[in-house]
PDB file of C-alpha atoms in Angstrom:
ATOM      1  CA  MET A  30      -8.422   3.125 -11.811  1.00 69.00           C
ATOM      2  CA  LEU A  31      -6.112   3.704 -14.788  1.00 74.00           C
ATOM      3  CA  THR A  32      -5.513   0.004 -15.340  1.00 71.00           C
ATOM      4  CA  SER A  33      -9.234  -0.721 -15.668  1.00 78.00           C
ATOM      5  CA  SER A  34     -10.150   2.479 -17.604  1.00 82.00           C
ATOM      6  CA  PRO A  35      -7.037   4.024 -19.190  1.00 80.00           C
ATOM      7  CA  ASN A  36      -9.076   6.210 -21.562  1.00 80.00           C
ATOM      8  CA  GLU A  37     -10.872   7.850 -18.631  1.00 80.00           C
ATOM      9  CA  GLY A  38      -8.627  10.925 -18.791  1.00 83.00           C
ATOM     10  CA  GLY A  39      -8.592  13.344 -21.666  1.00 83.00           C
ATOM     11  CA  PRO A  40      -5.723  14.301 -23.938  1.00 84.00           C
ATOM     12  CA  ALA A  41      -3.220  16.814 -22.571  1.00 83.00           C
ATOM     13  CA  SER A  42      -2.668  19.933 -24.660  1.00 74.00           C
ATOM     14  CA  ARG A  43       0.850  18.799 -25.672  1.00 72.00           C
ATOM     15  CA  PRO A  44       2.708  16.583 -26.539  1.00 71.00           C
ATOM     16  CA  THR A  45       0.701  14.098 -28.569  1.00 79.00           C
ATOM     17  CA  GLY A  46      -0.070  10.805 -26.857  1.00 86.00           C
ATOM     18  CA  ILE A  47      -0.047  12.203 -23.317  1.00 91.00           C
ATOM     19  CA  ARG A  48      -3.309  12.035 -21.374  1.00 91.00           C
ATOM     20  CA  VAL A  49      -4.326  13.732 -18.125  1.00 91.00           C
ATOM     21  CA  LEU A  50      -6.659  12.498 -15.399  1.00 90.00           C
ATOM     22  CA  ILE A  51      -7.909  14.959 -12.775  1.00 89.00           C
ATOM     23  CA  HIS A  52      -7.997  13.485  -9.283  1.00 88.00           C
ATOM     24  CA  SER A  53      -8.477  16.640  -7.213  1.00 89.00           C
ATOM     25  CA  PRO A  54      -6.269  18.337  -6.214  1.00 92.00           C
ATOM     26  CA  PHE A  55      -3.881  16.411  -8.462  1.00 92.00           C
ATOM     27  CA  ARG A  56      -3.467  15.977 -12.200  1.00 90.00           C
ATOM     28  CA  VAL A  57      -1.999  12.654 -13.317  1.00 91.00           C
ATOM     29  CA  TYR A  58      -0.209  12.773 -16.682  1.00 91.00           C
ATOM     30  CA  TYR A  59       0.189   9.397 -18.342  1.00 92.00           C
ATOM     31  CA  ARG A  60       0.727   7.553 -21.613  1.00 92.00           C
ATOM     32  CA  ILE A  61      -1.051   4.366 -22.755  1.00 91.00           C
ATOM     33  CA  LYS A  62       1.102   1.603 -24.291  1.00 90.00           C
ATOM     34  CA  PRO A  63      -1.537  -0.787 -25.734  1.00 88.00           C
ATOM     35  CA  SER A  64       1.011  -3.058 -27.438  1.00 91.00           C
ATOM     36  CA  LEU A  65       2.618  -3.710 -24.039  1.00 91.00           C
ATOM     37  CA  ARG A  66      -0.720  -3.612 -22.157  1.00 89.00           C
ATOM     38  CA  ARG A  67       0.767  -0.930 -19.937  1.00 91.00           C
ATOM     39  CA  VAL A  68       0.033   2.569 -18.626  1.00 92.00           C
ATOM     40  CA  ASP A  69       3.090   4.748 -17.918  1.00 93.00           C
ATOM     41  CA  ILE A  70       2.534   7.456 -15.297  1.00 93.00           C
ATOM     42  CA  LEU A  71       4.706  10.424 -16.261  1.00 92.00           C
ATOM     43  CA  HIS A  72       3.844  13.063 -13.640  1.00 89.00           C
ATOM     44  CA  VAL A  73       1.607  13.583 -10.640  1.00 91.00           C
ATOM     45  CA  TRP A  74       1.113  17.329 -10.423  1.00 88.00           C
ATOM     46  CA  HIS A  75      -0.645  19.429  -7.779  1.00 90.00           C
ATOM     47  CA  GLY A  76      -3.534  21.341  -9.338  1.00 78.00           C
ATOM     48  CA  ARG A  77      -2.386  24.748  -8.073  1.00 82.00           C
ATOM     49  CA  ARG A  78       0.829  24.505 -10.048  1.00 81.00           C
ATOM     50  CA  ARG A  79       1.101  25.112 -13.764  1.00 72.00           C
ATOM     51  CA  GLY A  80       1.153  21.712 -15.472  1.00 63.00           C
ATOM     52  CA  PRO A  81       4.264  20.268 -17.103  1.00 67.00           C
ATOM     53  CA  TYR A  82       2.513  20.144 -20.487  1.00 63.00           C
ATOM     54  CA  SER A  83       0.629  23.463 -20.263  1.00 57.00           C
TER      55      SER A  83
END
């Protein structure tokens, strides 16, 4: 899903350049590297926990 539509998720509150995609009950935090044609997944977080970038 992220490889075909990396802009699907919205920006995380902090830091800049990190995006979050909600896939209930999980939040997937990731960064897009367009120059490398790559998506880096940073965290997969359960929705009941406070997020790493909250």
